[in-house]
Amino acid sequence: MIPTKAAIIDMGTNTFHLLLVELYADRFETIYKEKIPVKIGQGGISRNTIHPDAEKRAFHTLHHFRNLIDGEGITNIFAFATSGVRNADNGKEFVSKIKEQFQIDVLVIDGEQEAQMIYEGIRFSCSLTDETCLMMDIGGGSVEFIIGNSQEAFWRKSFEIGGQRMLDLFHYHDPILPGEVENLTVYLEEKLGDLVNAIKKYNPTGIVGSSGTFDTLTDIYFASLHETKLKTQQVFQLPREEFELIAQKLLTLSREERLLIPGMIEMRVDMIVVAACLIEYILKLVPVSTLICSNFALKEGAIAELMGKHSQANTLISR
C-alpha cells in the first residue's frame, strides 16, 4: 500500500510543532518532527493580543515549516491554532496573513475541540486502561482537563490558565516567592471549581499528563537516574516522590540555576515553575503515587482522527 503523506502544524501559545508523517491503514511513520519556542503569547496574552514581535517569530517559523513541507512534496497540511490565537483580538487577521503568505489554512479550534483532540492523542499513545483517569495538558494559554478511560471521555474542559498566563500574573521574582505561590494557589482554587466538581462526580484514581511540561519532567527524572528515554516509547512513569523533589528544586532555583538541571531545556525553563505549582495543586485533588506521562498530545490526536483510529489505540507506531 502506498502511504499518504501529511503535515501537522500545532500552533500552540508557547510552542509551534511540525510533524511530517506517512499514514498507512494501521499505523503512521514519522518522516520528520520539530518544535520551536515561538512564544506567541509573550508580550500580549494578558491583553488578548498577538504582539508584533510574536507575529514576526511565528511567520519566521511558518516560513521554515513551509520549506520543509514543500521539500517532502506534501500537499495535505493540517494546521491548528489554540488559546493564544483564539483569544486574541487580532487572531483572525493573523490567520488571514498566514493564508496569504504561506497558503496554509489554519483551523482555530475552541477549548472543547482542543480537549477532545488531546484525549485522542493520549489514547493513541496507549497510556489509558479501564481505570478512570484525570488527563491534563498544560499549554501556554490554556490547560485542558479530561476525565475518562481508554473507551471514552466522560468529561472535558479547557481553562484559560496556561503557563504564559500564570507566569504573567504570578511569577515576578526569580526564584518565585512563597507569597507568589500562595497567590497562584488561590487563583487556581477560584478558576478550577468546575474541575473540582467533576473530580467529585467521576472519582478518577489516576493522573495522565500529556507532552510539554510532562516530557521535560520525565527527562529530568531519567537524567537523575543516568538513563535515556527510548525514542520508541510513548508512555513514561514519574513517581510522585520524584516529582515532589523536582518541583521543590524548581521553586527554589533561579532561571540560570534551573537551566543547569540535567534534562531541562530552555524553551521550558520559564513556565515549568508555575506548571509545577499547578501539578502540585492537582495532586491534592487526585492523590496518586505515580504520574503517567504521555508524549502524545494534540498533534497525535489529529493523526488518530486522520487515520480513523479513534477506537483502535493498539497500533504499531514506528518512529
Coordinates of C-alpha atoms in Angstrom, one line a residue:
M1 CA 0.0 0.0 0.0
I2 CA 1.3 3.5 -0.9
P3 CA 1.1 5.7 2.2
T4 CA -0.4 9.2 2.3
K5 CA 1.9 11.9 3.4
A6 CA 0.6 14.6 5.7
A7 CA 1.9 17.6 7.6
I8 CA 0.5 18.5 11.1
I9 CA 1.2 22.0 12.4
D10 CA 0.2 22.6 16.0
M11 CA 0.4 26.4 16.7
G12 CA 0.5 26.4 20.5
T13 CA 0.7 29.5 22.6
N14 CA 4.3 28.6 23.7
T15 CA 5.5 26.2 21.1
F16 CA 4.9 25.5 17.4
H17 CA 5.2 21.9 16.4
L18 CA 5.7 20.4 13.0
L19 CA 5.1 16.7 12.4
L20 CA 5.5 15.2 8.9
V21 CA 4.2 11.7 8.6
E22 CA 3.3 8.8 6.3
L23 CA -0.1 7.4 7.0
Y24 CA -0.9 3.8 6.5
A25 CA -4.1 1.9 7.2
D26 CA -3.0 0.7 10.6
R27 CA -0.1 2.9 11.6
F28 CA 1.9 6.0 10.9
E29 CA 5.6 6.6 10.4
T30 CA 7.3 9.9 11.3
I31 CA 9.3 11.4 8.5
Y32 CA 10.3 14.5 10.5
K33 CA 9.3 16.4 13.6
E34 CA 10.4 19.7 15.1
K35 CA 9.3 22.1 17.8
I36 CA 10.2 25.7 18.1
P37 CA 9.5 28.1 21.1
V38 CA 7.6 30.8 19.2
K39 CA 6.0 32.1 22.4
I40 CA 3.1 33.7 20.6
G41 CA 1.6 34.7 23.9
Q42 CA 4.6 36.6 25.1
G43 CA 4.0 40.3 25.5
G44 CA 0.4 40.2 24.6
I45 CA -1.6 37.3 26.0
S46 CA -2.8 39.2 29.1
R47 CA -4.2 41.9 26.8
N48 CA -5.7 39.5 24.4
T49 CA -3.5 40.4 21.5
I50 CA -0.6 38.9 19.5
H51 CA 2.3 41.2 19.9
P52 CA 4.1 42.3 16.6
D53 CA 7.3 40.6 17.8
A54 CA 5.4 37.4 18.4
E55 CA 3.9 37.6 15.0
K56 CA 7.3 38.0 13.4
R57 CA 8.6 34.9 15.2
A58 CA 5.5 33.0 14.1
F59 CA 5.9 33.9 10.5
H60 CA 9.6 33.1 10.5
T61 CA 8.8 29.7 11.9
L62 CA 6.0 29.0 9.4
H63 CA 8.3 30.0 6.5
H64 CA 10.7 27.4 7.8
F65 CA 7.9 24.8 8.2
R66 CA 6.6 25.6 4.7
N67 CA 10.0 24.9 3.2
L68 CA 10.2 21.5 4.9
I69 CA 6.7 20.6 3.8
D70 CA 7.4 21.5 0.2
G71 CA 10.7 19.7 0.4
E72 CA 8.8 16.5 1.1
G73 CA 6.2 17.3 -1.6
I74 CA 3.4 17.2 0.9
T75 CA 0.1 18.8 0.0
N76 CA -2.1 17.6 2.9
I77 CA -1.5 20.2 5.6
F78 CA -3.5 20.3 8.8
A79 CA -2.8 23.4 10.9
F80 CA -4.3 24.1 14.2
A81 CA -4.2 27.2 16.5
T82 CA -5.2 27.2 20.1
S83 CA -5.6 29.6 23.0
G84 CA -3.1 32.3 22.1
V85 CA -4.8 32.8 18.7
R86 CA -8.5 32.1 19.6
N87 CA -8.5 34.7 22.4
A88 CA -6.5 37.4 20.5
D89 CA -8.5 40.4 19.2
N90 CA -6.2 40.3 16.1
G91 CA -6.3 36.5 15.8
K92 CA -8.5 36.5 12.7
E93 CA -6.2 39.0 11.0
F94 CA -3.2 36.8 12.0
V95 CA -4.8 33.7 10.4
S96 CA -5.6 35.6 7.2
K97 CA -2.0 36.8 6.9
I98 CA -0.8 33.1 7.2
K99 CA -3.2 32.1 4.4
E100 CA -2.0 34.9 2.2
Q101 CA 1.7 34.5 2.8
F102 CA 2.1 30.7 3.2
Q103 CA -1.1 29.2 1.6
I104 CA -1.8 27.4 4.9
D105 CA -5.4 27.3 6.2
V106 CA -5.3 27.5 10.0
L107 CA -8.2 26.0 11.9
V108 CA -8.6 27.9 15.2
I109 CA -10.1 25.3 17.5
D110 CA -12.1 26.0 20.6
G111 CA -11.3 24.6 24.0
E112 CA -13.8 21.7 23.7
Q113 CA -12.2 20.6 20.4
E114 CA -8.7 21.0 21.8
A115 CA -9.5 18.8 24.8
Q116 CA -11.1 16.2 22.6
M117 CA -8.0 16.1 20.3
I118 CA -5.7 15.9 23.3
Y119 CA -7.8 12.9 24.6
E120 CA -7.5 11.2 21.2
G121 CA -3.7 11.7 21.3
I122 CA -3.3 10.4 24.8
R123 CA -5.5 7.4 24.0
F124 CA -3.4 6.8 20.8
S125 CA -0.3 6.5 23.0
C126 CA -1.8 3.6 24.9
S127 CA -1.5 5.5 28.2
L128 CA -5.0 4.6 29.2
T129 CA -6.7 1.4 30.6
D130 CA -10.1 0.7 32.1
E131 CA -9.1 2.9 35.1
T132 CA -10.8 6.3 35.3
C133 CA -8.0 8.9 35.0
L134 CA -7.7 12.7 35.1
M135 CA -5.8 13.7 32.0
M136 CA -4.1 17.2 31.8
D137 CA -2.3 19.2 29.1
I138 CA -0.6 22.3 30.3
G139 CA -0.3 24.8 27.4
G140 CA 1.0 28.3 27.3
G141 CA -2.5 29.8 27.0
S142 CA -4.9 27.1 28.3
V143 CA -4.9 23.9 30.3
E144 CA -7.1 21.1 29.2
F145 CA -8.5 18.6 31.7
I146 CA -10.3 15.3 30.6
I147 CA -11.7 12.6 32.8
G148 CA -12.1 9.2 31.2
N149 CA -10.6 5.9 30.3
S150 CA -9.4 4.0 27.2
Q151 CA -13.0 3.7 26.0
E152 CA -14.4 7.2 26.3
A153 CA -14.0 10.7 27.8
F154 CA -16.7 11.3 30.4
W155 CA -15.9 15.0 30.9
R156 CA -13.6 17.5 29.3
K157 CA -13.0 21.2 29.7
S158 CA -10.5 23.8 28.7
F159 CA -9.4 26.5 31.2
E160 CA -7.7 29.7 30.1
I161 CA -5.0 29.4 32.9
G162 CA -2.0 28.3 30.8
G163 CA 1.7 28.7 31.6
Q164 CA 2.2 32.1 30.0
R165 CA -0.9 33.5 31.7
M166 CA 0.2 32.2 35.2
L167 CA 3.8 33.4 34.5
D168 CA 2.5 36.9 33.7
L169 CA 0.2 37.0 36.7
F170 CA 2.3 35.5 39.5
H171 CA 5.9 34.8 38.7
Y172 CA 7.5 38.3 39.3
H173 CA 10.6 37.2 41.2
D174 CA 13.2 34.6 40.4
P175 CA 13.2 32.3 42.3
I176 CA 9.5 32.6 42.7
L177 CA 8.5 33.9 46.2
P178 CA 6.4 31.8 48.6
G179 CA 3.7 34.5 48.6
E180 CA 3.5 34.3 44.8
V181 CA 2.9 30.6 45.0
E182 CA 0.2 31.2 47.6
N183 CA -1.5 33.8 45.3
L184 CA -1.3 31.3 42.4
T185 CA -2.9 28.6 44.5
V186 CA -5.8 30.9 45.5
Y187 CA -6.2 31.8 41.8
L188 CA -6.4 28.0 40.9
E189 CA -9.0 27.5 43.6
E190 CA -11.1 30.3 42.1
K191 CA -10.7 29.1 38.5
L192 CA -11.0 25.3 38.8
G193 CA -14.3 24.9 40.6
D194 CA -15.8 23.0 37.7
L195 CA -12.9 20.6 37.7
V196 CA -13.2 20.0 41.5
N197 CA -16.9 19.2 41.0
A198 CA -16.1 16.8 38.1
I199 CA -13.5 15.0 40.2
K200 CA -16.1 14.5 43.0
K201 CA -18.5 13.1 40.4
Y202 CA -16.3 10.8 38.5
N203 CA -13.7 9.9 41.1
P204 CA -10.6 9.5 38.9
T205 CA -7.9 7.3 40.5
G206 CA -5.0 8.0 38.1
I207 CA -3.4 11.1 36.5
V208 CA -2.0 11.2 33.0
G209 CA -0.1 14.3 31.8
S210 CA 0.4 14.9 28.1
S211 CA 3.5 16.2 26.4
G212 CA 5.2 19.6 27.1
T213 CA 5.9 20.1 30.8
F214 CA 5.5 16.3 31.4
D215 CA 8.1 15.5 28.7
T216 CA 10.6 17.8 30.5
L217 CA 9.7 16.5 34.0
T218 CA 10.4 12.9 32.8
D219 CA 13.6 14.0 31.0
I220 CA 14.8 15.4 34.3
Y221 CA 13.8 12.3 36.2
F222 CA 15.5 10.0 33.7
A223 CA 18.6 12.2 33.7
S224 CA 18.8 11.9 37.5
L225 CA 18.8 8.1 37.1
H226 CA 21.5 8.5 34.4
E227 CA 19.2 6.9 31.9
T228 CA 17.9 7.9 28.5
K229 CA 14.3 7.7 27.4
L230 CA 13.7 5.4 24.5
K231 CA 12.6 7.2 21.4
T232 CA 10.2 4.4 20.5
Q233 CA 8.4 4.7 23.9
Q234 CA 5.3 6.9 24.2
V235 CA 4.4 6.4 27.9
F236 CA 6.6 7.0 30.9
Q237 CA 6.1 6.8 34.7
L238 CA 7.1 9.5 37.1
P239 CA 6.9 8.5 40.8
R240 CA 5.2 11.2 42.9
E241 CA 8.1 11.4 45.3
E242 CA 10.5 12.1 42.5
F243 CA 8.1 14.8 41.1
E244 CA 8.0 16.4 44.5
L245 CA 11.8 16.6 44.7
I246 CA 12.0 18.1 41.2
A247 CA 9.2 20.6 42.0
Q248 CA 10.9 21.7 45.2
K249 CA 14.1 22.3 43.3
L250 CA 12.3 24.3 40.6
L251 CA 10.7 26.6 43.2
T252 CA 14.0 27.4 44.9
L253 CA 16.3 27.9 41.9
S254 CA 16.9 30.9 39.7
R255 CA 16.4 30.7 35.9
E256 CA 20.2 30.2 35.4
E257 CA 20.3 27.5 38.0
R258 CA 17.2 25.7 36.5
L259 CA 18.9 25.7 33.1
L260 CA 21.8 23.7 34.7
I261 CA 19.4 20.9 35.8
P262 CA 20.2 17.8 33.6
G263 CA 17.2 17.2 31.3
M264 CA 16.0 20.8 31.3
I265 CA 15.5 22.6 28.0
E266 CA 15.5 26.4 27.5
M267 CA 12.0 26.5 26.0
R268 CA 10.5 25.1 29.2
V269 CA 12.7 26.8 31.8
D270 CA 10.3 29.8 32.5
M271 CA 6.9 28.2 32.5
I272 CA 7.9 25.0 34.3
V273 CA 7.8 26.7 37.7
V274 CA 4.1 27.7 37.5
A275 CA 3.3 24.4 35.8
A276 CA 4.8 22.5 38.7
C277 CA 2.7 24.6 41.1
L278 CA -0.4 23.6 39.1
I279 CA 0.5 19.9 39.2
E280 CA 1.1 20.1 43.0
Y281 CA -2.4 21.6 43.3
I282 CA -3.9 18.8 41.2
L283 CA -2.2 16.1 43.3
K284 CA -4.1 17.4 46.3
L285 CA -7.3 16.7 44.4
V286 CA -6.3 13.3 43.0
P287 CA -3.6 11.9 45.2
V288 CA -1.7 9.3 43.2
S289 CA 1.7 7.5 43.8
T290 CA 2.7 7.7 40.2
L291 CA 2.1 10.2 37.4
I292 CA 1.7 8.7 33.9
C293 CA 3.2 10.8 31.2
S294 CA 2.2 10.5 27.5
N295 CA 4.4 12.2 24.9
F296 CA 1.4 12.1 22.5
A297 CA -0.9 15.1 22.7
L298 CA -2.9 17.3 20.2
K299 CA -1.0 16.7 17.0
E300 CA -1.1 12.9 17.5
G301 CA -4.8 13.3 18.2
A302 CA -5.1 14.9 14.8
I303 CA -3.3 11.9 13.3
A304 CA -5.6 9.5 15.1
E305 CA -8.6 11.3 13.6
L306 CA -7.0 11.3 10.2
M307 CA -6.4 7.6 10.4
G308 CA -9.9 7.0 11.7
K309 CA -8.4 5.1 14.6
H310 CA -10.4 6.5 17.4
S311 CA -11.2 3.1 18.9
Q312 CA -8.0 1.2 17.8
A313 CA -5.3 2.6 20.0
N314 CA -3.1 -0.5 19.9
T315 CA -1.4 0.5 16.7
L316 CA 2.1 -0.3 15.7
I317 CA 3.8 3.1 15.7
S318 CA 7.2 3.4 14.2
R319 CA 9.5 6.3 14.8

